mmCIF file of C-alpha atoms and ligand atoms in Angstrom:
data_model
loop_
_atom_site.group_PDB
_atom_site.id
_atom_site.type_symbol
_atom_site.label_atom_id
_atom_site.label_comp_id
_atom_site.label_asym_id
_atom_site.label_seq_id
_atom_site.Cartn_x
_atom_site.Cartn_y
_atom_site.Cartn_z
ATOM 1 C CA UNK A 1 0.000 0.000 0.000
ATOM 2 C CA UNK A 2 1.084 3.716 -0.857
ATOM 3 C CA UNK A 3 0.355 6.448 1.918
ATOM 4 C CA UNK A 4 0.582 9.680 0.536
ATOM 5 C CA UNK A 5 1.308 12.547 2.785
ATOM 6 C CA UNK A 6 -0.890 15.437 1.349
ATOM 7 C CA UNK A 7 1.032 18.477 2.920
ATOM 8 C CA UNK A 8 4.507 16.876 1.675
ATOM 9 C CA UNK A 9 3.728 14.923 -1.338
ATOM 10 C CA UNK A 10 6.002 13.032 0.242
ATOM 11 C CA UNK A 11 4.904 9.195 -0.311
ATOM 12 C CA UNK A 12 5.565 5.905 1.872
ATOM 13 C CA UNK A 13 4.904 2.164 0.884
ATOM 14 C CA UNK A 14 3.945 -0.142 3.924
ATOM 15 C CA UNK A 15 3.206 -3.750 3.545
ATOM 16 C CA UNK A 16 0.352 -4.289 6.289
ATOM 17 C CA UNK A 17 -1.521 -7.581 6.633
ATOM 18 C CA UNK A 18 -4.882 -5.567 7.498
ATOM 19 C CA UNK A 19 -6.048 -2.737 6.759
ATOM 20 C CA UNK A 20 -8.442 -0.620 9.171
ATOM 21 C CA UNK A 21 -10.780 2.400 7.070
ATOM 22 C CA UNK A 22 -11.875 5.012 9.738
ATOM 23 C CA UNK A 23 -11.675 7.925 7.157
ATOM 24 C CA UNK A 24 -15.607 8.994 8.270
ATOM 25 C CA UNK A 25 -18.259 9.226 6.544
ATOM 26 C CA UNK A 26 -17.012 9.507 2.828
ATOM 27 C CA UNK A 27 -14.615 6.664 3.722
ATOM 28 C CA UNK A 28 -12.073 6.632 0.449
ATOM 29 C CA UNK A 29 -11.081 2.941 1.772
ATOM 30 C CA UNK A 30 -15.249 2.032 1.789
ATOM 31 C CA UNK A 31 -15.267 3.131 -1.560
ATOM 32 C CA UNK A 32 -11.895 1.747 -2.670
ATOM 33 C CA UNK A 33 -13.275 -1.847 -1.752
ATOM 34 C CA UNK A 34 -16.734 -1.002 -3.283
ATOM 35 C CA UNK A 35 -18.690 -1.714 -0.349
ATOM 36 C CA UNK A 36 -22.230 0.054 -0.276
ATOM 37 C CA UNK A 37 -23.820 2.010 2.386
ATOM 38 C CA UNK A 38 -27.831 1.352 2.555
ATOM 39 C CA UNK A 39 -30.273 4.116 4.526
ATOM 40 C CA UNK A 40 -31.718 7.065 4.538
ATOM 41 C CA UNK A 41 -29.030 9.409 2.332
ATOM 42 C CA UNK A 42 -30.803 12.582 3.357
ATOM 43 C CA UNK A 43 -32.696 13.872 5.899
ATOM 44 C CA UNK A 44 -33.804 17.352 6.308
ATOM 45 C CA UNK A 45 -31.806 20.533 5.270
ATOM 46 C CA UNK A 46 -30.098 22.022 7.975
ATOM 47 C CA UNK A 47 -28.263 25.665 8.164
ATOM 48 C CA UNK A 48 -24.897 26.526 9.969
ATOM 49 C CA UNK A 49 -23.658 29.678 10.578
ATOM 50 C CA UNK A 50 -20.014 29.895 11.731
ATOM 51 C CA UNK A 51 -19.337 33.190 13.504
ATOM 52 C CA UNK A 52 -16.936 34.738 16.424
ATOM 53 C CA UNK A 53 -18.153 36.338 19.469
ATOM 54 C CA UNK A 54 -17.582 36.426 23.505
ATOM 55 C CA UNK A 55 -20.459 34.524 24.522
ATOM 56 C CA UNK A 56 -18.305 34.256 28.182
ATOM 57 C CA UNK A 57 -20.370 36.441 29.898
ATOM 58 C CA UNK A 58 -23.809 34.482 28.833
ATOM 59 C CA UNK A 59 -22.179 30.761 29.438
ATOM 60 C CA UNK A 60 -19.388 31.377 31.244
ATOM 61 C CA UNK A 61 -16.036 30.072 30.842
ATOM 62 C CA UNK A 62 -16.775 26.173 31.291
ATOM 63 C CA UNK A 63 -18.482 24.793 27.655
ATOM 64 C CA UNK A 64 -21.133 22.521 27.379
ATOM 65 C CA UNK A 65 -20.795 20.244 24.001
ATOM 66 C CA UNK A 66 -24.060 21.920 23.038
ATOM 67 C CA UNK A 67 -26.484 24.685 23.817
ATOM 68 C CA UNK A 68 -29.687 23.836 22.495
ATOM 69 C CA UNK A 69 -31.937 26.655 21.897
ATOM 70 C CA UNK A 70 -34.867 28.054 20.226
ATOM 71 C CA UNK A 71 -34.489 29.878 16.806
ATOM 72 C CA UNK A 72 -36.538 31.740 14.417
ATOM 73 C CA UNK A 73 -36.558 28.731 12.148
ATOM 74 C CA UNK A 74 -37.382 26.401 14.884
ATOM 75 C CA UNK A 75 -34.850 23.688 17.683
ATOM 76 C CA UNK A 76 -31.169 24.993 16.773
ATOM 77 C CA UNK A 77 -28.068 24.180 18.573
ATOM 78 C CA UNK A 78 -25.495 26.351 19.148
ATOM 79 C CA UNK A 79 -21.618 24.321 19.196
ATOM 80 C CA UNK A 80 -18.571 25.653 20.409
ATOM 81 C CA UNK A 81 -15.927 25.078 17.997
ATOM 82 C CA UNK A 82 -12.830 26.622 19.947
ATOM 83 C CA UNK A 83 -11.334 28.674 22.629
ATOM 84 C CA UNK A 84 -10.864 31.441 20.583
ATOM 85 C CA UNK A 85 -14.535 32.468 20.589
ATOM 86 C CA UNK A 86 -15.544 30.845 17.199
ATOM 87 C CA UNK A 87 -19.284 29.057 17.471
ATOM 88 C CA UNK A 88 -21.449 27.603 15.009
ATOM 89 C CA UNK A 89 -25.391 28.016 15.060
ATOM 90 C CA UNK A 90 -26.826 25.237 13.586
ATOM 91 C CA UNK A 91 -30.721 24.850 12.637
ATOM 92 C CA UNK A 92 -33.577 23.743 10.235
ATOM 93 C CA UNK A 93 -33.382 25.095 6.644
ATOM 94 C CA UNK A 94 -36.116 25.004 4.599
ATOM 95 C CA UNK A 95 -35.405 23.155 1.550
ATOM 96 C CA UNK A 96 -34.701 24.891 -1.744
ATOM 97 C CA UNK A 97 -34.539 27.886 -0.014
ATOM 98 C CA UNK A 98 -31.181 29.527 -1.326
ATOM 99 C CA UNK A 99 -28.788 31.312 1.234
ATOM 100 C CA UNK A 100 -27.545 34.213 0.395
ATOM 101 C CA UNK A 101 -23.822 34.339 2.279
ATOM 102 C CA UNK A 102 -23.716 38.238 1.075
ATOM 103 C CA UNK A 103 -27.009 39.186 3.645
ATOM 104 C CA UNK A 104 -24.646 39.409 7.024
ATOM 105 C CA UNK A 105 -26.872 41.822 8.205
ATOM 106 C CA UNK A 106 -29.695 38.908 8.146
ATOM 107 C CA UNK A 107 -27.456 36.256 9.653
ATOM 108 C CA UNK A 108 -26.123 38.205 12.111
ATOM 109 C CA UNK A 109 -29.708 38.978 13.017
ATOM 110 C CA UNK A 110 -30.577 35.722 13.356
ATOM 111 C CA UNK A 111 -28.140 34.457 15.603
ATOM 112 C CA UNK A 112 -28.278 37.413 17.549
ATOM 113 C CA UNK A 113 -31.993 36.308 18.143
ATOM 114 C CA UNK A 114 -30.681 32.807 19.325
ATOM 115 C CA UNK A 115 -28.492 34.177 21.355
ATOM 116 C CA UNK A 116 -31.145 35.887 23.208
ATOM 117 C CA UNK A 117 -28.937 39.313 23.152
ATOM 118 C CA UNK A 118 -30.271 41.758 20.117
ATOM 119 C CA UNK A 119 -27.143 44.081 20.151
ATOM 120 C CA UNK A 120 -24.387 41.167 21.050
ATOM 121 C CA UNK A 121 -21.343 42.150 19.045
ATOM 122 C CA UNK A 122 -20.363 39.147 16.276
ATOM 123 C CA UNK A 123 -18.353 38.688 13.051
ATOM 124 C CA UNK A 124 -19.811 36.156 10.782
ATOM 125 C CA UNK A 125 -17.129 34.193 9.196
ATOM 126 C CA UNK A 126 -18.794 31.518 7.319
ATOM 127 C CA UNK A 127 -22.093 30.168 6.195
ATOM 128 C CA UNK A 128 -23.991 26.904 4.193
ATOM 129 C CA UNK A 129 -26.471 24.109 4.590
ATOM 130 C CA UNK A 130 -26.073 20.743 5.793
ATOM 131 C CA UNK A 131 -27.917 17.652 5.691
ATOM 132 C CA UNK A 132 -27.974 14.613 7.700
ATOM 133 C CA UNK A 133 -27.928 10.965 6.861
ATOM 134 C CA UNK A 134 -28.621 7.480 8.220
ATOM 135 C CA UNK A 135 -26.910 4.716 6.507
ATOM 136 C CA UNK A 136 -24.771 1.465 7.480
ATOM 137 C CA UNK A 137 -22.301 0.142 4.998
ATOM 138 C CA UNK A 138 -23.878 -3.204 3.610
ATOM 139 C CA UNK A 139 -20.352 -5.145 4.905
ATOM 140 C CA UNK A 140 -17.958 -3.665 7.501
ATOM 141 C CA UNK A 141 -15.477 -6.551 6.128
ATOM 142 C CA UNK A 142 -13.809 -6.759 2.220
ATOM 143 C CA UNK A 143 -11.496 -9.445 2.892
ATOM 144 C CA UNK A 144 -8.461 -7.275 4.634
ATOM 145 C CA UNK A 145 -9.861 -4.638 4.982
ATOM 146 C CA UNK A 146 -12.617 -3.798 7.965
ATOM 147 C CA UNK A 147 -14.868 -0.084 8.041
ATOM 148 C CA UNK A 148 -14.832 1.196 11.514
ATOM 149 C CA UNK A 149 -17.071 4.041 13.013
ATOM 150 C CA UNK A 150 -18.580 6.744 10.156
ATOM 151 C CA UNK A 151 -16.902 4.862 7.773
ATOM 152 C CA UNK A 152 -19.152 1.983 8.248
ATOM 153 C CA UNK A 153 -22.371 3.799 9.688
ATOM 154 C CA UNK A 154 -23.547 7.156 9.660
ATOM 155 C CA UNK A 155 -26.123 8.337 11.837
ATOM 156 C CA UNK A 156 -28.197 11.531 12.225
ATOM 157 C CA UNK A 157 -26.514 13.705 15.367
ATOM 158 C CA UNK A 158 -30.038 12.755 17.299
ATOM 159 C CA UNK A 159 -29.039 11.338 20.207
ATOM 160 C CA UNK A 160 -24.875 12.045 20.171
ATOM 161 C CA UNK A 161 -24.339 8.476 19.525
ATOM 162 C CA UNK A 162 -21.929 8.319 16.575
ATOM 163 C CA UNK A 163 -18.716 8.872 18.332
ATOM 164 C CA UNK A 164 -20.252 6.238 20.783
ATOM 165 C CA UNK A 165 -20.671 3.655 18.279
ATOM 166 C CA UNK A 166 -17.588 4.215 16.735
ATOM 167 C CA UNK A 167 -15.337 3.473 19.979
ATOM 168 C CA UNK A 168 -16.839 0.001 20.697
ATOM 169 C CA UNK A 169 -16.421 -0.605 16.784
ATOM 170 C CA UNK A 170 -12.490 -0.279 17.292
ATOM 171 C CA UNK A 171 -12.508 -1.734 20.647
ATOM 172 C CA UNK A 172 -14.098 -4.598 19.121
ATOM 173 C CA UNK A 173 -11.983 -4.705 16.239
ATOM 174 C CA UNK A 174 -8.393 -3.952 17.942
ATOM 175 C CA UNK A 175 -8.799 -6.762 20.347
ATOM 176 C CA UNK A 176 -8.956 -9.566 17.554
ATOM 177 C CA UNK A 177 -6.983 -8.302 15.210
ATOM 178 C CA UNK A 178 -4.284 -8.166 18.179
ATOM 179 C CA UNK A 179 -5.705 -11.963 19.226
ATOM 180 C CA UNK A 180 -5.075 -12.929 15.590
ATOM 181 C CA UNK A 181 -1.739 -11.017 14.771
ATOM 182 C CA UNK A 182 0.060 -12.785 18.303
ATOM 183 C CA UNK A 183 -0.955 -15.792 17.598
ATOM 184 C CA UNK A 184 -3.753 -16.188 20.478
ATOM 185 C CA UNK A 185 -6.657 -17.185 17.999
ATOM 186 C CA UNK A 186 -7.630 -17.992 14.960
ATOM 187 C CA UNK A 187 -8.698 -15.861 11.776
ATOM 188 C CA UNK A 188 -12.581 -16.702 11.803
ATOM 189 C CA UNK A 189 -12.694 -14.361 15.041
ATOM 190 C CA UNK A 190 -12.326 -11.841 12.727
ATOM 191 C CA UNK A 191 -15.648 -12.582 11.032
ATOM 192 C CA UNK A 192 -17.169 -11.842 15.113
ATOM 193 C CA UNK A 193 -16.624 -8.572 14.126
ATOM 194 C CA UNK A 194 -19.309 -7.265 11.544
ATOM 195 C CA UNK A 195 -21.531 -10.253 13.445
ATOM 196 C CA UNK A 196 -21.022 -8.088 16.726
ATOM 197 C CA UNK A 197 -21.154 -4.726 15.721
ATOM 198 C CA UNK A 198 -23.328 -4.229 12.484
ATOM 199 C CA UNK A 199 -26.528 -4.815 14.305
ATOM 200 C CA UNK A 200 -25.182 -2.187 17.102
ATOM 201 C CA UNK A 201 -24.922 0.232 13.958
ATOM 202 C CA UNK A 202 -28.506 -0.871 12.285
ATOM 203 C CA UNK A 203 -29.823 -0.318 15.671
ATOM 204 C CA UNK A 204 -28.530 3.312 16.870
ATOM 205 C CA UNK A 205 -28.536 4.196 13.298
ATOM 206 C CA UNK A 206 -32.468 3.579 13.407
ATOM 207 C CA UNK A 207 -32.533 5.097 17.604
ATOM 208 C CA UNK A 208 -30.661 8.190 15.370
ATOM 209 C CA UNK A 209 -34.113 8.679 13.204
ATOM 210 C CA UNK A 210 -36.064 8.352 16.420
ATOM 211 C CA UNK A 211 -36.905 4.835 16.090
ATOM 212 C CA UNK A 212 -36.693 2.444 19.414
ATOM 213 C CA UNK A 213 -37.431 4.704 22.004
ATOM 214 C CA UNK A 214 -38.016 2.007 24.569
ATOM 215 C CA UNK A 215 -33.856 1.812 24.286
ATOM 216 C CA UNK A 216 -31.621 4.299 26.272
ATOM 217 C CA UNK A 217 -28.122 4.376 28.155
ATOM 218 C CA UNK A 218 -24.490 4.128 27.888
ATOM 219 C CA UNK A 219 -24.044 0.279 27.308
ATOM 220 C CA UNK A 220 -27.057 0.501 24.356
ATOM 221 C CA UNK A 221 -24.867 3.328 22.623
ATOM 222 C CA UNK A 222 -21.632 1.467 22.723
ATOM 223 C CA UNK A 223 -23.596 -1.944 22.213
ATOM 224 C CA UNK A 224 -21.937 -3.721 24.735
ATOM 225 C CA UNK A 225 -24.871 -6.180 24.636
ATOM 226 C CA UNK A 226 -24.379 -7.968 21.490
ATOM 227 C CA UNK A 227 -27.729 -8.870 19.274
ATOM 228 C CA UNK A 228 -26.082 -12.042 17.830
ATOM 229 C CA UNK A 229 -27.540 -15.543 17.992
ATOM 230 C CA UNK A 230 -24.461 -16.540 20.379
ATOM 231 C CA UNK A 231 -25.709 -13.278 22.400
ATOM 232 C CA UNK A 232 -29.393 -13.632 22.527
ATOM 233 C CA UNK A 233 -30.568 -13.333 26.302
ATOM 234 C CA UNK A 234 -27.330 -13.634 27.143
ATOM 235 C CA UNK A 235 -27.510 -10.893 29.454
ATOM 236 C CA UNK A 236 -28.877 -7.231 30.345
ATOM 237 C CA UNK A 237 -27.963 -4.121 29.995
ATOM 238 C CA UNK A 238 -27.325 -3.607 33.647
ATOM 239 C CA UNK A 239 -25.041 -6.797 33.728
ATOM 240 C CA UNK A 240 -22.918 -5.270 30.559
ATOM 241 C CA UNK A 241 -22.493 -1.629 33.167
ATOM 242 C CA UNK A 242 -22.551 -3.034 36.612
ATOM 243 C CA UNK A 243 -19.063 -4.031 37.804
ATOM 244 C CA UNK A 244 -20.744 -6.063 40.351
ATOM 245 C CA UNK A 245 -22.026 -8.200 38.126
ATOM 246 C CA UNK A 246 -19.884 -9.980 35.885
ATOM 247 C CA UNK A 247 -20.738 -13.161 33.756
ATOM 248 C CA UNK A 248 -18.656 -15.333 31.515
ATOM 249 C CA UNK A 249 -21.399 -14.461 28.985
ATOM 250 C CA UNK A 250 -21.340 -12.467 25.558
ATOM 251 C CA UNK A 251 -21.264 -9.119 26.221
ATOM 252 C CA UNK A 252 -20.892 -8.817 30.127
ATOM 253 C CA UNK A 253 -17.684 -7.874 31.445
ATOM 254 C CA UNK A 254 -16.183 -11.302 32.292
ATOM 255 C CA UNK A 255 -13.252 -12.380 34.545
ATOM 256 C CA UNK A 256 -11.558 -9.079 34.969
ATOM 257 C CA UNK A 257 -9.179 -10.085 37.579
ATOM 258 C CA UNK A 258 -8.220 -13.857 35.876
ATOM 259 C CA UNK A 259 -7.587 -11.039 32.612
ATOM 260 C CA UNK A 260 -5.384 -8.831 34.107
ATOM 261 C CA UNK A 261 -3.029 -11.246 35.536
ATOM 262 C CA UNK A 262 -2.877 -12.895 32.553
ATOM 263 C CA UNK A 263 -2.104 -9.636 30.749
ATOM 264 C CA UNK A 264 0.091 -8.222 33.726
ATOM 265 C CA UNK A 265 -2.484 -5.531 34.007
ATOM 266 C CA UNK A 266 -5.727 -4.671 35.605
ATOM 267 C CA UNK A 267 -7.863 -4.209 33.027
ATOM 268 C CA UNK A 268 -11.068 -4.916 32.062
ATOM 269 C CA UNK A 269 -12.179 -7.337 28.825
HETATM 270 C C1 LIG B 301 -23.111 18.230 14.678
HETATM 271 C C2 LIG B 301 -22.644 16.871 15.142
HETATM 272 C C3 LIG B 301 -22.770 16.526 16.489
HETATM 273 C C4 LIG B 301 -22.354 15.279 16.943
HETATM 274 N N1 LIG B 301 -22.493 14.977 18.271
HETATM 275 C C5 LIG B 301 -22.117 13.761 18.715
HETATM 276 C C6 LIG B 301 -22.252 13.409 20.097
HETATM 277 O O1 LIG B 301 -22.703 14.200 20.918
HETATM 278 N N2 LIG B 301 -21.881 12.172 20.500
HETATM 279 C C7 LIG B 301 -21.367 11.251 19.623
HETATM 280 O O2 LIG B 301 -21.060 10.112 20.051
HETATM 281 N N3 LIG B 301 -21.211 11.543 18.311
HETATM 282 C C8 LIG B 301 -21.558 12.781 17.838
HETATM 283 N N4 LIG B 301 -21.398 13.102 16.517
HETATM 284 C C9 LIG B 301 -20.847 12.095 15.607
HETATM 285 C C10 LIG B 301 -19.324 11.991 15.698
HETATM 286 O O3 LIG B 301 -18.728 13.257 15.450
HETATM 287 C C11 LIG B 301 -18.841 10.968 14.665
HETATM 288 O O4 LIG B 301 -19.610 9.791 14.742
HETATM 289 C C12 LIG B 301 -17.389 10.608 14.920
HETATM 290 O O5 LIG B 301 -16.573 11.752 14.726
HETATM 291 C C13 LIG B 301 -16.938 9.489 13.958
HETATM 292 O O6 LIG B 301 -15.573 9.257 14.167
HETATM 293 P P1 LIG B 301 -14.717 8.612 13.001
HETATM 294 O O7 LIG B 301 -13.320 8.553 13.540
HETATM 295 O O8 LIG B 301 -15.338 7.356 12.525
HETATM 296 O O9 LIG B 301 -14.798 9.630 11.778
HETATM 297 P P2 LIG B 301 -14.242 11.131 11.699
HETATM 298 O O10 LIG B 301 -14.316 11.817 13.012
HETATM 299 O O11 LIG B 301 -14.941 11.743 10.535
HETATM 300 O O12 LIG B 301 -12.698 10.938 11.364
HETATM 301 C C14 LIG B 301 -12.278 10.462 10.109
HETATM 302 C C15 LIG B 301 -10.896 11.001 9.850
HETATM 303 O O13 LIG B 301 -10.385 10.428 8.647
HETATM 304 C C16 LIG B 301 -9.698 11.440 7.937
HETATM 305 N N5 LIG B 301 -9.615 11.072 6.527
HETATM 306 C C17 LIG B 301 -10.614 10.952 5.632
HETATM 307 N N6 LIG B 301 -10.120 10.624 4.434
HETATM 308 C C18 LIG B 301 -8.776 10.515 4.578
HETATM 309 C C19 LIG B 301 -7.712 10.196 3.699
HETATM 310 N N7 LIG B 301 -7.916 9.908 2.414
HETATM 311 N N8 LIG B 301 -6.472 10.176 4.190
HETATM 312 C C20 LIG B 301 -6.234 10.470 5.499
HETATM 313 N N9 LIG B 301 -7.195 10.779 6.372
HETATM 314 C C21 LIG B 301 -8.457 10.793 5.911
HETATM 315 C C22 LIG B 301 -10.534 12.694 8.177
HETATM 316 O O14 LIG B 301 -9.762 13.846 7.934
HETATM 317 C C23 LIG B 301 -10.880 12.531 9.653
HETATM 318 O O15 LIG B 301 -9.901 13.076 10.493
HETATM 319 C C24 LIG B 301 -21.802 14.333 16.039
HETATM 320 C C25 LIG B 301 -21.663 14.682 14.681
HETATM 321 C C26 LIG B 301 -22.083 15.925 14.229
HETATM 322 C C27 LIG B 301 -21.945 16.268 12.769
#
């Protein structure tokens, strides 16, 4: 394989026996191997507004990950991008509508009006629409090569669970490809993989369109509980986040202590 360095040019060749794609959602490697993504490709038009002003004195110095808030055009968010006062405003766009980057005056009106302040100073420095999807890739395995996190699933931001999903993909997928690569097991683990964690992805991907209600909490984010036939009933979700309760089953926490002096560690499989 050839690994081009874009801000050099500069170019390396590495001989790998796997390859891992977690280049997002437009995944070059997804695409490289031809795998399909199958969903919803858009849904709804959103705007965001990039723009810099001291919002300190409204928040205060600690950030939240979001502030979501009420806007002209309906449920916006507003996301702090940096500690240099730059924030985006994010909210519903009506389609077709065009957006005309050239009417500050309008912009800055309407995030003022989000704010809540009418006269709070602000420099906008960018502007454009967004939409959302909710897809999974139809295989997160092309013989090498494995899709891990947006590569292999997107998911709408409903719910903050893509970053979730991802983790447990490459926890998942580090651990076996380690087990395989030293020897401890054999390469059909690696097919455990897309049987663990593509139903986690159909699942939040679905939660992410506001399907499955019923379902909330950490361990049904990360999909600790696996939906497999070797998984089925195999425990709950308060098994997979209690450390008091550990079973040898699929997907509960299992012999931590036997596992860490194995390892020469104490930590958790
Ligand atoms: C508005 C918004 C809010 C969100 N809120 C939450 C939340 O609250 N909680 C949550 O869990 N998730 C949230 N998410 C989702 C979360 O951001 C993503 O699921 C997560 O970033 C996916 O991680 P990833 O590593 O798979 O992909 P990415 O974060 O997209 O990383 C992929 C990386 O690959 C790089 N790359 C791509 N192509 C190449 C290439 N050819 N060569 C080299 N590098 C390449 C990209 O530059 C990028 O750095 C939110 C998303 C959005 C848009």
């Amino acid at each position: 394989m050839t690994l081009h360095e874009r801000a050099s040019g500069r170019a390396t060749h590495v001989r790998a026996r796997y390859v891992v794609g977690a280049d997002g959602v437009w995944s070059p490697t997804r695409r490289a191997v031809g795998i399909d993504v199958r969903g919803v490709e858009r849904q709804g038009e959103y705007c965001r507004i990039l723009f810099r002003a001291d919002l300190d004195s409204l928040v205060g110095r600690r950030r939240c990950a979001l502030y979501l808030v009420q806007t002209p055009h309906g449920p916006g968010a507003f996301i702090p991008t940096s500690r240099d006062g730059r924030w985006v405003l994010a909210f519903p766009w009506p389609d077709n509508e065009p957006l005309e980057w050239s009417a500050h005056h309008r912009l800055a009106s309407l995030v003022r009006a989000a704010v809540g302040v009418s006269d709070v100073p602000l420099t906008i420095l960018d502007v454009g629409t967004c939409s959302f999807s909710a897809a999974v890739a139809e295989r997160f395995r092309h013989r090498d090569v494995f899709l891990v996190g947006d590569a292999a699933h997107r998911m709408t931001p409903s719910g903050g669970m893509g970053l979730n999903t991802a983790i447990h993909d490459a926890h998942n997928l580090a651990w076996k490809l380690a087990a395989v690569l030293h020897g401890w097991a054999r390469e059909p683990l690696l097919d455990t993989y897309q049987a663990e964690r593509r139903p986690v992805a159909e699942r939040n991907v679905a939660r992410s369109l506001g399907k499955h209600a019923e379902l909330s909490g950490v361990a049904v984010d990360l999909g600790v509980v696996y939906a497999t036939d070797e998984g089925k009933g195999a425990t709950t979700l308060a098994d997979a986040t209690d450390d008091a309760t550990q079973s040898a089953r699929v997907g509960a926490r299992c012999a931590a202590r036997v596992a860490g002096e194995r390892l020469g560690t104490d930590q958790h499989t």
